[in-house]
Amino acid sequence: MRTMTSEEAMTEGLAEEMRRDAAVLTFGEGTATKGYKLVGEFGPHRVRNTPLAEGIIAGTAAGAAATGLRPVIDLLFAPFMTFAMEELVNSAGKLRYISGGQFSFPLVTISRTGAGWAVGGQHNHNVEAWFVHAPGLKVVMPSTPADFKGLMKSAIRDDNPVIFFADIGLLHTPGEVPEGEYVVPIGKAAVRREGSDVTLISYAKTVQRCLDAAGVLAERGVSAEVIDLRSLKPIDEETILASVKKTGRAVVVHEASLTGGVGAEVAAIVAQKAFGALKAPVMRVAGPDAPPPASYPLEQAFVPSVERIVEAASLTN
Amino acid sequence: MRTMTSEEAMTEGLAEEMRRDAAVLTFGEGTATKGYKLVGEFGPHRVRNTPLAEGIIAGTAAGAAATGLRPVIDLLFAPFMTFAMEELVNSAGKLRYISGGQFSFPLVTISRTGAGWAVGGQHNHNVEAWFVHAPGLKVVMPSTPADFKGLMKSAIRDDNPVIFFADIGLLHTPGEVPEGEYVVPIGKAAVRREGSDVTLISYAKTVQRCLDAAGVLAERGVSAEVIDLRSLKPIDEETILASVKKTGRAVVVHEASLTGGVGAEVAAIVAQKAFGALKAPVMRVAGPDAPPPASYPLEQAFVPSVERIVEAASLTN
Amino acid sequence: MTTMELAVDRSVTEALESMLLIRTFEEKSAALQAAGQSPTMCTSVGQEASAVGVIRALGANDLILTNHRSAGHLLARGADPGKIMAEIQGKATGYCGGKSGSLHISAKELGVVLTSTIVGGELSLVTGVGLSLQMSGTDGIAAVFFGDGAATEGIFHESVNLATVWNLPILYVCENNQWQAFVHRKETMLTDHISEWAKGYGIESRTVDGNDVEAVYAAAREAVEYIRKTGKPYFLETYTYRLRGHMEPDDQAYVDKNELASWKTKDPIGAYEAKLLDRGAVTRDELDAMRERATQTVERAAKFAAESPYPSFDQLTADVYA
Amino acid sequence: MTTMELAVDRSVTEALESMLLIRTFEEKSAALQAAGQSPTMCTSVGQEASAVGVIRALGANDLILTNHRSAGHLLARGADPGKIMAEIQGKATGYCGGKSGSLHISAKELGVVLTSTIVGGELSLVTGVGLSLQMSGTDGIAAVFFGDGAATEGIFHESVNLATVWNLPILYVCENNQWQAFVHRKETMLTDHISEWAKGYGIESRTVDGNDVEAVYAAAREAVEYIRKTGKPYFLETYTYRLRGHMEPDDQAYVDKNELASWKTKDPIGAYEAKLLDRGAVTRDELDAMRERATQTVERAAKFAAESPYPSFDQLTADVYA
Ligand SMILES: Cc1ncc(C[n+]2csc(CCOP(=O)(O)OP(=O)(O)O)c2C)c(N)n1
Ligand SMILES: Cc1ncc(C[n+]2csc(CCOP(=O)(O)OP(=O)(O)O)c2C)c(N)n1
Ligand SMILES: [Mg+2]
Ligand SMILES: [Mg+2]
């Protein structure tokens, strides 16, 4: 199979959807500059640079979505979304419900986060849990180039606002991406490795760390199953619960800060709905409750390590 | 003991701290109009109306806090905080850490949320979990007039940004408030009722519903302990765990939407750290993953009812 | 009387009737609130000329965005008073099935797309609606109503600037009613006119006497023509005054008595009635008949709302997702 | 030579030396980045006159807020180049212990309070700093540096309006360098001058040639005096150009070659050297000596940074709370 980076895969997904549907357009700070190839193919009206103003970028997307377009907006880095919370949460997320179903908001936001570029806590801040806890939104955060493409396509086709997080640490790593039409459904997790003793549940860059941890655990005779959530809202309860009911043990892993992270939701689901099967405490391995530091070694230390995952999995035994 | 409403208690706490410390000042949209008595006592420089602009209200508070003042800002309703996320999260929450500890941000934000006034999803949206999942912030949400006062005083004295949520449904209910100096420490939960069979963990308006549920359960021979978290960050793990280790059963209750709510964090803590004591699934009873509707009967139905709490507690048996 | 005069004549009385309907509707809503029979709402008493003058200048395919103070805009657009009243009361028969309540009523069927009670929300959304219109290639325009308070939100700056840079077909209607809830406009800005701010962006702009329905209509007509011709946005400020409080009930204790009294003499309805009587365009009897019709209409609306059911409980989680 | 002339003379060469230090420092940083020995950073090459001219007009007790493009402001204020370089590299000896990196360096000891890399963050914070100064009753002022891009964020509108309404002692310094990362300013606004926007608020404002250090200094002096005398804010736009890319490395493929070339002829350092040589205020030998001193200083800084340790791992969770 051909390989490409996640960045390329995401762009390919966007370009294919723009080809398929004239209602799709994309804009953001530098979107046309960086996407000059898209400008070439789709013209300057469908690929636009904007002023430096996240609020109006998101608001424009919401207003356009409610009246027939399908905007894909690039908000650059996740912490900049703080300037667009009103438009994403109060408008895109709620106005369908508030209006009694009169409008829908088919839009996609892209933003980057996570360790990798040592850019510090105002560029790197994993806030996916906020959007999981906001009504009317969907949230995805892929870990492979194929999923970057397949989820981007699904996100664009979805009639609801989809918040698409790109893990900085994954953007430039190449991986296999199927040729032709390739769509990954929102709401469906992937079992990346099968196992029978413990379930490691993760998403984005820490999926690979879970896989590495599973390798280490295998050497110690522990068979770990690894689940890549991919979609954080809706979350694939079925896959999570089926696995934990089988293994009886769960470790949830993510880079976002521990307290109030998506891992809490996963742990809570497991503790309620797979309780009978649980043989051990539900463990969480996550970033500390601190902003990610810029200093490279510290930034790396922010991310759950293979050792910490192995240790947590061992504690469940 | 004298009684007053939560609204009055909160204002009394603020006034006392303004008397005690000249660095404390308060501003917001209509703060001086509604707080004309405070203007009378402390003058127009310390009690100010602002333009209608939440971002700059919060940013001004952060900048002032870093340079010697102790601002208390009124952001009115919780959904309006979406316009102030940048300033609260990226500045007040992170700039201490990012600057290597050069600055601190002693500020308090007040905002209202929750069912009670049938004002719909853009005035009523319980977003406390967002701030729990943001570094450098503290979050409180009291349930009694005494705690409104005591936590307001602690929040103002704290050298960190404190996000103070006022449950609309509680604001005008009177209750006892001790005379004189009365401070409630941040980070300390209150056991509102002791019990031995199940622990009901809640905060804000649903604490009373838990107490009512405990009454119903008692009639059925089930002894429920009721914990009022009061502080959501830091959260009082010790009190939660001590109780669940005693009862072996936990039900977490809040008005905020279920998915990704503070209840997920509590459930996760319990599932990891009290696992050995657990006799039953950790249950959550929460608002639906929807915006709160304006229509009064629907708005009321959004809030976990006594029946739902009783039912969840019964499922743990 | 020539056909032309007749047309003007009818338009004139329609404008007055529209204003009377709004006033009657809002005073009834407030009375119901005071009587404990309705939840709270904001009224636009004193600002009717702004709503009616602008909306009558729009075409049937033009789109409208409004805010928390929207009953006037909706009624001027021909909304069903019963469905508004029902929505205010959270009834299933309201425009939004009772989920909006008074604060965020939209009515797609009337082209009232998107209403937000987040002050400034309408300004963030209108650029997207304008973009849709631009991309669709029709000559439709989007009119957005917002207050002087909304103009102090940062999103105002972002919205007007983007609309100007992208040439979006938007009519910005700033209803400068001197109040931002409990704060007087003068406490929030040094300028008297929001149109002064607009100038900096390079958008065509103008302030009009918001209490003179004919002046508002004429200005809005000009603005709408300009937008259709050039594809560019236009900024119209209607200078007016909020005669009642911010939200019911409100004793207006914080309002300067002289200022209020002076603006009461400029009440857009009273002023227009006097003008029309003076011109001989209406008679006292016709006026009485109009008022009576408005009262009847509003009473029917109130009855409809009162008799309407609340939404069923399954609505609690309906329409979250498409 | 009179004492007065001498003083001017020294100030003149100090200004030049300060600009040379900034240029040398930033080019070294960029070279280290290119060599894989430093993380990325933004440079202010071409904008040195703005930083030096403004900062030299400030008093020792005045406070400064800056942004992602801050090395010039820090160095002009007398910051230790070694501590900046160490911070850029995430070393424990940097101004923020390595936690900031290049993008949000503040240095309380120099009065550089609060730096945010969120574009517009500095604008939201400065009103609070101004409020503290106002409440303290001193005559200190807060100077805030931000770009033309920051001016398109809504918070710009909120900040300038609040400062004007509340009479906060703030010097707004808009460094209009024609670029907002990869977007040309012209794509984001119809006006050429942000000071046009400022006018609407009623704030005193002015645009100055940002590549002429003496003109910037004179304008900033006047502004600072105005603020101290009136207690009111002042808006100063320094019109300049970003000669390097947005962030290292950047091939500037998207930049118009002619525009870039034309601004290169207006390089603030080259222009000032020529002017001073022409005036006889410096000799070629003195210039060479200055450059040599700058190079020495920067090499020492680079050595210091390179030899400095990374922060210890316990720093990961230190200083989250006070
Ligand atoms: C973002 C936000 N902040 C505050 C409020 C509370 N609020 C509702 S209306 C209002 C005043 C609005 O003033 P203006 O924009 O002038 O409109 P008007 O009410 O005068 O028509 C305020 C402060 C809100 N709804 N949204
Ligand atoms: C809120 C926010 N949006 C976007 C960015 C990414 N970004 C960093 S610098 C920059 C351009 C800033 O332009 P300007 O304000 O003119 O400053 P300059 O870089 O030209 O000095 C952008 C878009 C950011 N840091 N913060
Ligand atoms: Mg107003
Ligand atoms: Mg710039």
mmCIF file with all atom_site columns, C-alpha atoms in Angstrom, chain A residues 118-119 294, chain D residues 39-42 67-71 74 84 87-90 100-105 115 247:
data_model
loop_
_atom_site.group_PDB
_atom_site.id
_atom_site.type_symbol
_atom_site.label_atom_id
_atom_site.label_alt_id
_atom_site.label_comp_id
_atom_site.label_asym_id
_atom_site.label_entity_id
_atom_site.label_seq_id
_atom_site.pdbx_PDB_ins_code
_atom_site.Cartn_x
_atom_site.Cartn_y
_atom_site.Cartn_z
_atom_site.occupancy
_atom_site.B_iso_or_equiv
_atom_site.pdbx_formal_charge
_atom_site.auth_seq_id
_atom_site.auth_comp_id
_atom_site.auth_asym_id
_atom_site.auth_atom_id
_atom_site.pdbx_PDB_model_num
ATOM 1  C CA . ALA A 1 118 ? 8.388  22.132 22.033 1.00 0.00 ? 118 ALA A CA 1
ATOM 2  C CA . VAL A 1 119 ? 6.209  25.185 21.584 1.00 0.00 ? 119 VAL A CA 1
ATOM 3  C CA . ALA A 1 294 ? 8.269  24.176 26.175 1.00 0.00 ? 294 ALA A CA 1
ATOM 4  C CA . PRO D 2 39  ? 14.196 25.036 18.562 1.00 0.00 ? 39  PRO D CA 1
ATOM 5  C CA . THR D 2 40  ? 12.284 27.376 16.305 1.00 0.00 ? 40  THR D CA 1
ATOM 6  C CA . MET D 2 41  ? 11.672 31.037 17.138 1.00 0.00 ? 41  MET D CA 1
ATOM 7  C CA . CYS D 2 42  ? 10.283 34.196 15.544 1.00 0.00 ? 42  CYS D CA 1
ATOM 8  C CA . ASN D 2 67  ? 4.297  38.745 22.433 1.00 0.00 ? 67  ASN D CA 1
ATOM 9  C CA . HIS D 2 68  ? 5.840  35.944 20.388 1.00 0.00 ? 68  HIS D CA 1
ATOM 10 C CA . ARG D 2 69  ? 8.228  38.303 18.616 1.00 0.00 ? 69  ARG D CA 1
ATOM 11 C CA . SER D 2 70  ? 9.835  39.636 21.766 1.00 0.00 ? 70  SER D CA 1
ATOM 12 C CA . ALA D 2 71  ? 13.609 39.296 21.649 1.00 0.00 ? 71  ALA D CA 1
ATOM 13 C CA . LEU D 2 74  ? 13.692 42.261 25.818 1.00 0.00 ? 74  LEU D CA 1
ATOM 14 C CA . ILE D 2 84  ? 17.017 34.765 26.500 1.00 0.00 ? 84  ILE D CA 1
ATOM 15 C CA . GLU D 2 87  ? 15.074 30.217 27.416 1.00 0.00 ? 87  GLU D CA 1
ATOM 16 C CA . ILE D 2 88  ? 14.662 29.783 23.670 1.00 0.00 ? 88  ILE D CA 1
ATOM 17 C CA . GLN D 2 89  ? 16.488 26.484 24.057 1.00 0.00 ? 89  GLN D CA 1
ATOM 18 C CA . GLY D 2 90  ? 14.373 25.400 26.999 1.00 0.00 ? 90  GLY D CA 1
ATOM 19 C CA . SER D 2 100 ? 8.348  29.273 28.185 1.00 0.00 ? 100 SER D CA 1
ATOM 20 C CA . GLY D 2 101 ? 10.713 28.613 25.345 1.00 0.00 ? 101 GLY D CA 1
ATOM 21 C CA . SER D 2 102 ? 10.926 31.451 22.845 1.00 0.00 ? 102 SER D CA 1
ATOM 22 C CA . LEU D 2 103 ? 7.268  32.262 22.653 1.00 0.00 ? 103 LEU D CA 1
ATOM 23 C CA . HIS D 2 104 ? 6.233  33.725 26.005 1.00 0.00 ? 104 HIS D CA 1
ATOM 24 C CA . ILE D 2 105 ? 9.314  35.099 27.720 1.00 0.00 ? 105 ILE D CA 1
ATOM 25 C CA . THR D 2 115 ? 4.050  37.897 27.728 1.00 0.00 ? 115 THR D CA 1
ATOM 26 C CA . MET D 2 247 ? 9.099  31.550 12.245 1.00 0.00 ? 247 MET D CA 1
#
